[in-house]
Protein backbone atom coordinates (compact mmCIF):
# COMPACT_ATOMS: atom_id res chain seq x y z
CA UNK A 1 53.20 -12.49 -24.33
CA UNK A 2 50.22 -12.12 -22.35
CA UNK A 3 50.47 -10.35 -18.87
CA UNK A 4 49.32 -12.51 -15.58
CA UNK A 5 47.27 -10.75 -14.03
CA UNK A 6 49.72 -9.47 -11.31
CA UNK A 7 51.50 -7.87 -13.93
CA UNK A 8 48.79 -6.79 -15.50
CA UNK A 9 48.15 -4.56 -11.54
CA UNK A 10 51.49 -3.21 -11.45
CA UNK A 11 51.85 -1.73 -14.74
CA UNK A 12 48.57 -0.37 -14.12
CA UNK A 13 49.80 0.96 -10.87
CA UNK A 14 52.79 2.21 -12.40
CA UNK A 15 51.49 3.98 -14.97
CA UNK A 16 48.82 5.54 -12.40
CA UNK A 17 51.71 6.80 -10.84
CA UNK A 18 53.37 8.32 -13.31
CA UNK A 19 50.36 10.43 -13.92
CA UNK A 20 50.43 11.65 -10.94
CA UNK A 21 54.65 12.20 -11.39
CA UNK A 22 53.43 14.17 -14.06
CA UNK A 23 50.99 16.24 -12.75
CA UNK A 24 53.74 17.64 -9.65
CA UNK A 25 55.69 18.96 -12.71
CA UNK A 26 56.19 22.63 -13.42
CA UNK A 27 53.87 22.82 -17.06
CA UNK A 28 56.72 24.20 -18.91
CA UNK A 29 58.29 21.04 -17.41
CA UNK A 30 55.49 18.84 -18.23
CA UNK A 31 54.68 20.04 -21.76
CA UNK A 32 58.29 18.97 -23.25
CA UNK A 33 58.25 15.78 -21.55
CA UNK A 34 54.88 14.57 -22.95
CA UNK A 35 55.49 15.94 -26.46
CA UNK A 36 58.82 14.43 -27.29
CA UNK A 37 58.50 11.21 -24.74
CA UNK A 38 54.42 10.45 -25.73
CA UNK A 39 53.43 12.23 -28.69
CA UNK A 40 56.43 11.78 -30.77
CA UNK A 41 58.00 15.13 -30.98
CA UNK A 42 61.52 16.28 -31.71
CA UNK A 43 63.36 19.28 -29.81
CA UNK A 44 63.60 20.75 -33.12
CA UNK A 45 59.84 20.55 -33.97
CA UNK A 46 58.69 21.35 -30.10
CA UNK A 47 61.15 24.41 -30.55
CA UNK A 48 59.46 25.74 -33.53
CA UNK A 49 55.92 25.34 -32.29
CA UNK A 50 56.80 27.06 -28.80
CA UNK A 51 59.32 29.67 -29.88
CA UNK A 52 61.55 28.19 -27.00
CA UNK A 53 65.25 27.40 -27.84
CA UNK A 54 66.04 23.66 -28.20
CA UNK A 55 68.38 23.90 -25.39
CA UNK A 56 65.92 25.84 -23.28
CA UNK A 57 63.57 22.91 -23.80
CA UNK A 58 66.39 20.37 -23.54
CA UNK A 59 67.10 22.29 -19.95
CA UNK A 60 63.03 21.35 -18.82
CA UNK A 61 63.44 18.03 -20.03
CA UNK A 62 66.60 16.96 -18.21
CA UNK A 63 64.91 18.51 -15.50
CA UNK A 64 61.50 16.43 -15.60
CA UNK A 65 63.09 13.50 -15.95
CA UNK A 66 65.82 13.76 -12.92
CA UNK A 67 62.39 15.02 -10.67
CA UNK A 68 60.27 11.83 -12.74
CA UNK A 69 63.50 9.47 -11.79
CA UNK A 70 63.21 10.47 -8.17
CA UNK A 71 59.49 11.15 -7.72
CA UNK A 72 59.41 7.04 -9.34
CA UNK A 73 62.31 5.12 -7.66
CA UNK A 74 60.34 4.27 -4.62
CA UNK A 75 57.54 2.89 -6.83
CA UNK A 76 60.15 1.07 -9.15
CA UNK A 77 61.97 -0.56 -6.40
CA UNK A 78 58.32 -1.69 -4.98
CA UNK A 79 57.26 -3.22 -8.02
CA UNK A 80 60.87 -4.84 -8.88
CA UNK A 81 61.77 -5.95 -5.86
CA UNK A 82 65.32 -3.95 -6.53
């Protein structure tokens, strides 16, 4: 379904924002979050490439994404209208 071009604005905008999210995080933070969420890692697989434990890097990730949730919800509300 193509976007209108309103759409098309805000999920730029979102995204844009979430890059910036990104950026605020701690890199240990950071790292696990990108792997597993964008480039299609598993905790098991990050684990072994980092030396970390899984639930060390479980730990970061609940962590990035409870900062990502609240760095976000202003945005997400904006752009919802919730």
């Amino acid at each position: 379904v193509p976007q209108t071009p309103e759409e098309e604005y805000l999920n730029i905008l979102l995204w844009e924002e979430l890059g910036q999210a990104l950026s605020e995080l701690p890199p240990p933070q950071r790292e696990v979050f990108e792997k597993t969420e964008f480039e299609g890692y598993t905790m098991k697989a990050l684990a072994e490439e980092t030396g970390d434990s899984v639930q060390a890097l479980l730990s970061r990730k609940h962590k990035a994404v409870r900062f990502l949730r609240s760095r976000l919800k202003d945005i997400y509300e904006a752009l919802t209208g919730q």
